[in-house]
Every structure is written in C-alpha cells, then in structure tokens.
mmCIF file of N, CA and C in Angstrom:
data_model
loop_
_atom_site.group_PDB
_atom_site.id
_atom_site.type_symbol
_atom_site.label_atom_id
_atom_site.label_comp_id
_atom_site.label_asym_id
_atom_site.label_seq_id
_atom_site.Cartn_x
_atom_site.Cartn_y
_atom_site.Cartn_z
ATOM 1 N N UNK E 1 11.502 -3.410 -16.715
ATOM 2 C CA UNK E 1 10.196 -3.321 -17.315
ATOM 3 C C UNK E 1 9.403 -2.137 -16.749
ATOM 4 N N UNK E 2 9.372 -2.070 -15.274
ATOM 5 C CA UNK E 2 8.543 -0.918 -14.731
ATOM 6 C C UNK E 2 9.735 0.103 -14.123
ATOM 7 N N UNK E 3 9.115 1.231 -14.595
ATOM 8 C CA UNK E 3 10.702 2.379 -14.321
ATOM 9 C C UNK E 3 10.336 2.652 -12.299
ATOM 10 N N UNK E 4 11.557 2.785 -11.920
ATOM 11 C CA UNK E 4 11.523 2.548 -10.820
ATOM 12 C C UNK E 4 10.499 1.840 -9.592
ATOM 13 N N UNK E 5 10.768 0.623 -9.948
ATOM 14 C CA UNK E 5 10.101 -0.176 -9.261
ATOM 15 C C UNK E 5 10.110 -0.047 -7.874
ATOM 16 N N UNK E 6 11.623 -0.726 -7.818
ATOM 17 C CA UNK E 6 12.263 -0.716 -5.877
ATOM 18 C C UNK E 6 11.378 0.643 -5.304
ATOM 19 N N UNK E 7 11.329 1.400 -6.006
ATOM 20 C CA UNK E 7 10.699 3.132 -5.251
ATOM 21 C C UNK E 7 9.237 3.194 -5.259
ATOM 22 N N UNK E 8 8.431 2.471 -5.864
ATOM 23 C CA UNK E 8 7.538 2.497 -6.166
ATOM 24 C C UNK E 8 6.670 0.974 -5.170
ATOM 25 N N UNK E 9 7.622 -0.285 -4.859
ATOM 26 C CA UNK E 9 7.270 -1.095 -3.999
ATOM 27 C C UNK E 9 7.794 -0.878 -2.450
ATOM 28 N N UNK E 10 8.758 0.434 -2.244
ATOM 29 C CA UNK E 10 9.016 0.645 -0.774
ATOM 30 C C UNK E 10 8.092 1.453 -0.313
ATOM 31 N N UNK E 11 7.682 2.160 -1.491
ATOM 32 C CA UNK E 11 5.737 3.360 -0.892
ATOM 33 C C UNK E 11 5.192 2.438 -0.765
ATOM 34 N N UNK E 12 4.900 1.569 -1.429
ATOM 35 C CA UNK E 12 3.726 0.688 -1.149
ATOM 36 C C UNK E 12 3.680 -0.376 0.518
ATOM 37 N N UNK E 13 5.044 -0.380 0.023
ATOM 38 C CA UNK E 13 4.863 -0.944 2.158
ATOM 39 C C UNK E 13 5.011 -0.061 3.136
ATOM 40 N N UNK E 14 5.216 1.211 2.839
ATOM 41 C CA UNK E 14 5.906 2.180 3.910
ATOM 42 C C UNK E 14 3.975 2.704 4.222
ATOM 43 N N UNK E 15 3.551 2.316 3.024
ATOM 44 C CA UNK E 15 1.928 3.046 3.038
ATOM 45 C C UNK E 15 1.442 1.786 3.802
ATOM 46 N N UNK E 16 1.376 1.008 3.410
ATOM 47 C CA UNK E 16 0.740 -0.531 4.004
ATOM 48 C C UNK E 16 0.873 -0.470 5.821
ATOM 49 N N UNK E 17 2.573 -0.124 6.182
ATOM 50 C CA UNK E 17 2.771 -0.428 7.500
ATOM 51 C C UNK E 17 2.484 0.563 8.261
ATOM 52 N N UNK E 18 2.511 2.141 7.635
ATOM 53 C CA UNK E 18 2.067 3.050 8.477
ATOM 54 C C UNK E 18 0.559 2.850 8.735
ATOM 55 N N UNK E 19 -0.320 2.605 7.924
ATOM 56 C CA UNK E 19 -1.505 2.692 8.130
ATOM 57 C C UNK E 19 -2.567 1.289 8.888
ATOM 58 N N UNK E 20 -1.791 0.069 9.244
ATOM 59 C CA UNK E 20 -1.371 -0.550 9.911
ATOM 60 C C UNK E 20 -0.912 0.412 11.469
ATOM 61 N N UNK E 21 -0.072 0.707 11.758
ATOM 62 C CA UNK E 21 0.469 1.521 12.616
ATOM 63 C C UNK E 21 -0.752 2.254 13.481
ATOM 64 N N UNK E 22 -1.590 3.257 12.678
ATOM 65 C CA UNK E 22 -2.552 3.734 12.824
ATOM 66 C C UNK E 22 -3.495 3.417 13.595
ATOM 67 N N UNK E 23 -3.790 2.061 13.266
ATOM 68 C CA UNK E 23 -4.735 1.071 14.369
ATOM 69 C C UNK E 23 -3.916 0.420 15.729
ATOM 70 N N UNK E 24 -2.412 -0.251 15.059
ATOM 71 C CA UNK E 24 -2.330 -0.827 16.431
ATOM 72 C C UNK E 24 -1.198 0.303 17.273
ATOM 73 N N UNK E 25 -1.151 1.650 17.207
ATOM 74 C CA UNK E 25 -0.077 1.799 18.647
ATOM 75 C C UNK E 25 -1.859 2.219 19.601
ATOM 76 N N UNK E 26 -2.419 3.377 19.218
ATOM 77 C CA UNK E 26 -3.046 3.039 20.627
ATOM 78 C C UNK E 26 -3.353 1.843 21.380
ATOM 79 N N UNK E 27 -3.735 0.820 20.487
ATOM 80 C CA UNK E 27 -3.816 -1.095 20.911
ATOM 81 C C UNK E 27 -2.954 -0.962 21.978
ATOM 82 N N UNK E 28 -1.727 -0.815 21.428
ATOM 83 C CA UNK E 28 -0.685 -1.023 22.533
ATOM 84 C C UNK E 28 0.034 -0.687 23.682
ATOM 85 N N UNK E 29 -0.926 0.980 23.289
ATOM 86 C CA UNK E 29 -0.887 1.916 24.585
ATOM 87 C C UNK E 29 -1.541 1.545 25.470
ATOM 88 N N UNK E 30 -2.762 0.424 25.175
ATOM 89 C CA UNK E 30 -4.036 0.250 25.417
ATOM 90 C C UNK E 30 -5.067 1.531 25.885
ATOM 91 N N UNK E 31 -5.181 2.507 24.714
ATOM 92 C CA UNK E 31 -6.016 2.965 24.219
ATOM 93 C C UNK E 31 -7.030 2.984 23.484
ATOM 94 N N UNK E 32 -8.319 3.912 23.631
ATOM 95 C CA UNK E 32 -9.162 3.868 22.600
ATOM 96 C C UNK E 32 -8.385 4.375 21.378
ATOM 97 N N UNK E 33 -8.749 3.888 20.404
ATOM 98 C CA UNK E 33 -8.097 4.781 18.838
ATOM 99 C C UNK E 33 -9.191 5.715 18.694
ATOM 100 N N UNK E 34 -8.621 7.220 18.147
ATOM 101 C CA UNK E 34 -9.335 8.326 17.999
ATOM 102 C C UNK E 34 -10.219 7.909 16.484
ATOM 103 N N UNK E 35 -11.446 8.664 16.070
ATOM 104 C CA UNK E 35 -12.119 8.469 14.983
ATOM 105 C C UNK E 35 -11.002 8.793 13.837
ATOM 106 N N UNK E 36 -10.469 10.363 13.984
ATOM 107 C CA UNK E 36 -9.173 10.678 13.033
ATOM 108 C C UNK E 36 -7.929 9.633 12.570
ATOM 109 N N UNK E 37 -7.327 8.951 13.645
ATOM 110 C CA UNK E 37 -6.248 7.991 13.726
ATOM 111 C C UNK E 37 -6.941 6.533 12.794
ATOM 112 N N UNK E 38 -8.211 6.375 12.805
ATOM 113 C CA UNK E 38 -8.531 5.150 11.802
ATOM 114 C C UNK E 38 -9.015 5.259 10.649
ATOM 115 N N UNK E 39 -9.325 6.854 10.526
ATOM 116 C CA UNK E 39 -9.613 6.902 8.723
ATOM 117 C C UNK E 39 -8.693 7.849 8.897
ATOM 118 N N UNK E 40 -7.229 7.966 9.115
ATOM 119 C CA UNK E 40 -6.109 8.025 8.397
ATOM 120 C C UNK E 40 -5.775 6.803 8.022
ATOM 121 N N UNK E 41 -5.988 5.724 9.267
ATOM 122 C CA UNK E 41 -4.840 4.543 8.505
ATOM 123 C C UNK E 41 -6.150 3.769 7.503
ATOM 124 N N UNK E 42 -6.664 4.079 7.941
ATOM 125 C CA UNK E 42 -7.784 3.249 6.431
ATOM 126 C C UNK E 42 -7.503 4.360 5.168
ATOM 127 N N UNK E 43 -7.328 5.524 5.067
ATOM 128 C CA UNK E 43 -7.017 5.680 4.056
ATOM 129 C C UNK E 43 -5.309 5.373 3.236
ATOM 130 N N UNK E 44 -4.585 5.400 4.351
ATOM 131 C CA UNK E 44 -2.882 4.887 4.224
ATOM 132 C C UNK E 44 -2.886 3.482 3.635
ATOM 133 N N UNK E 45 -3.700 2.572 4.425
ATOM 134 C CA UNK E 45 -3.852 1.192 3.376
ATOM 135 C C UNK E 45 -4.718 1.172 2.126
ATOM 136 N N UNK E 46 -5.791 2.259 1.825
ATOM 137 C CA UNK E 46 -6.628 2.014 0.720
ATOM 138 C C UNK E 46 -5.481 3.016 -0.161
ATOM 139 N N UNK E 47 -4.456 3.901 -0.013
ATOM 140 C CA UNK E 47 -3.474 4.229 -1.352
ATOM 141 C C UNK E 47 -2.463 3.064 -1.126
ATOM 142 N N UNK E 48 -2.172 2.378 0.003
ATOM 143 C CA UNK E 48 -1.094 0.839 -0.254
ATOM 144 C C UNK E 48 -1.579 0.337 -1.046
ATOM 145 N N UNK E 49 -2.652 -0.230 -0.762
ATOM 146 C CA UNK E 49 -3.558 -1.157 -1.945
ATOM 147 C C UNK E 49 -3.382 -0.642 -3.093
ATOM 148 N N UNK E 50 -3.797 0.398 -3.555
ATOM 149 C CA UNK E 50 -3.945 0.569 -5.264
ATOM 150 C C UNK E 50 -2.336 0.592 -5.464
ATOM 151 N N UNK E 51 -1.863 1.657 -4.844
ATOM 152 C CA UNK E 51 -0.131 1.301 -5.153
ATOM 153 C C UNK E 51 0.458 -0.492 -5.911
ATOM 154 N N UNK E 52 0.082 -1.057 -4.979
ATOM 155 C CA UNK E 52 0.360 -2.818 -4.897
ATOM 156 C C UNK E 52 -0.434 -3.175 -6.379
ATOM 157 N N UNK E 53 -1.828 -2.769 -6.378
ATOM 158 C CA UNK E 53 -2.507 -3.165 -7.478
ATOM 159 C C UNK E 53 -2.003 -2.378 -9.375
ATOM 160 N N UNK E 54 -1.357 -1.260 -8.390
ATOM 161 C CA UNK E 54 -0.898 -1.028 -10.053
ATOM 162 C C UNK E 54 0.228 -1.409 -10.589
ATOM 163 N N UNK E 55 1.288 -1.845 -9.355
ATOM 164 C CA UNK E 55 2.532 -2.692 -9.346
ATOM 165 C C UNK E 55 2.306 -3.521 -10.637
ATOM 166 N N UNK E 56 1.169 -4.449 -9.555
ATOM 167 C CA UNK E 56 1.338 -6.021 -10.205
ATOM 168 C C UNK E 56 0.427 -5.865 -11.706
ATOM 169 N N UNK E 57 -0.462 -5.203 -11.828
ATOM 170 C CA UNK E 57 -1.152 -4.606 -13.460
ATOM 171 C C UNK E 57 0.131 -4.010 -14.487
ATOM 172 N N UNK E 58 0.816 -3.419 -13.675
ATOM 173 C CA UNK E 58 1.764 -2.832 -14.449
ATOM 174 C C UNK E 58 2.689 -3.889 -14.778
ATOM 175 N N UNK E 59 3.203 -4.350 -14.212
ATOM 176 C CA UNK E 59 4.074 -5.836 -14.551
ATOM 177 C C UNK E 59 3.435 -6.639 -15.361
ATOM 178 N N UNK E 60 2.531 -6.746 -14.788
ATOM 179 C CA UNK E 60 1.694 -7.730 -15.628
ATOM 180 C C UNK E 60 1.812 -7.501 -17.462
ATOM 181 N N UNK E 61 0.926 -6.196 -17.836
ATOM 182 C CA UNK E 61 0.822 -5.640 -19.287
ATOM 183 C C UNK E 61 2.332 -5.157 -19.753
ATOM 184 N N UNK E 62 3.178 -4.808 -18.724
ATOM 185 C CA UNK E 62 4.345 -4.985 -19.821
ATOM 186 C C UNK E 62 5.320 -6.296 -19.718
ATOM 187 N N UNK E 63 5.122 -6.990 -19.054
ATOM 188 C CA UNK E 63 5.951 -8.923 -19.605
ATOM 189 C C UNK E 63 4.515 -8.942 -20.565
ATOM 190 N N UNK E 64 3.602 -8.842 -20.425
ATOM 191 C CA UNK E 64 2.626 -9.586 -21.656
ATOM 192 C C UNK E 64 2.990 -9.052 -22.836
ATOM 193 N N UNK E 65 3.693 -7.615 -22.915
ATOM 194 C CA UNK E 65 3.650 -7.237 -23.979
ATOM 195 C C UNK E 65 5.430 -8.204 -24.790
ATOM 196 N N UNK E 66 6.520 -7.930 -23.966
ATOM 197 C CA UNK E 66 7.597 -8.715 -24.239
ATOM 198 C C UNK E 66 7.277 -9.804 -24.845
ATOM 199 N N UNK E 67 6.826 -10.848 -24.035
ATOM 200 C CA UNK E 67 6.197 -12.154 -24.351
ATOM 201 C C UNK E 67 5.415 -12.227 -25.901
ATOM 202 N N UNK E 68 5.176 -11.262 -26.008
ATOM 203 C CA UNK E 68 3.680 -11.203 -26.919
ATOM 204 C C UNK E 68 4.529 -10.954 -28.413
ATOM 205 N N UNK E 69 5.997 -9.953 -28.653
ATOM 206 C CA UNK E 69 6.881 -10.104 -29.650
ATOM 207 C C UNK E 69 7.507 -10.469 -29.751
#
C-alpha cells in the first residue's frame, strides 16, 4: 500500500533514537547537555514525529481507499 515502507519506518526510529541519544549520553557521562546537543535532538524527534505521523495518515487513506472499492 505505502511504497517503501520498511525504509521509511527505519528513518523514523533511527530519527526517534538518535534524538533521544542527544539528551541522554551527556546524562550518562554525567554531564551538563550543551544548548546545541538539545535542539538538535528536539529537532531529530520533532522530524521522527511527523515521519511516524505521515506513516500512519498514509496507511490510513490508502486501506480506506481499498476498503472503500
């Protein structure tokens, strides 16, 4: 239904976990996180997110459309 999916849901976690990442290695260095290092990963999860959100929109409107003839 959606042309390359698998490729299109491994960005979406590879974006999700890096930007994730972002916040916790200094955590774990037990470091401060730099201002740069958290609006990268806030922006790495805000393109995961829409990624994820156009996934499931996209799935969504084309089974509705199958369904629908």
């Amino acid at each position: 239904m959606l042309s390359h999916y698998a490729q299109w849901r491994t960005t979406h976690m590879v974006l999700l976990v890096s930007g994730r990442g972002c916040r916790a290695c200094p955590l774990v260095r037990r470091k401060n996180p730099s201002l740069p290092a958290l609006l990268s990963g806030w922006g790495l999860v805000i393109l995961g997110e829409w990624t994820g959100r156009g996934l499931f929109y996209g799935l969504g409107v084309t089974i509705g459309m199958v369904v629908e003839n």
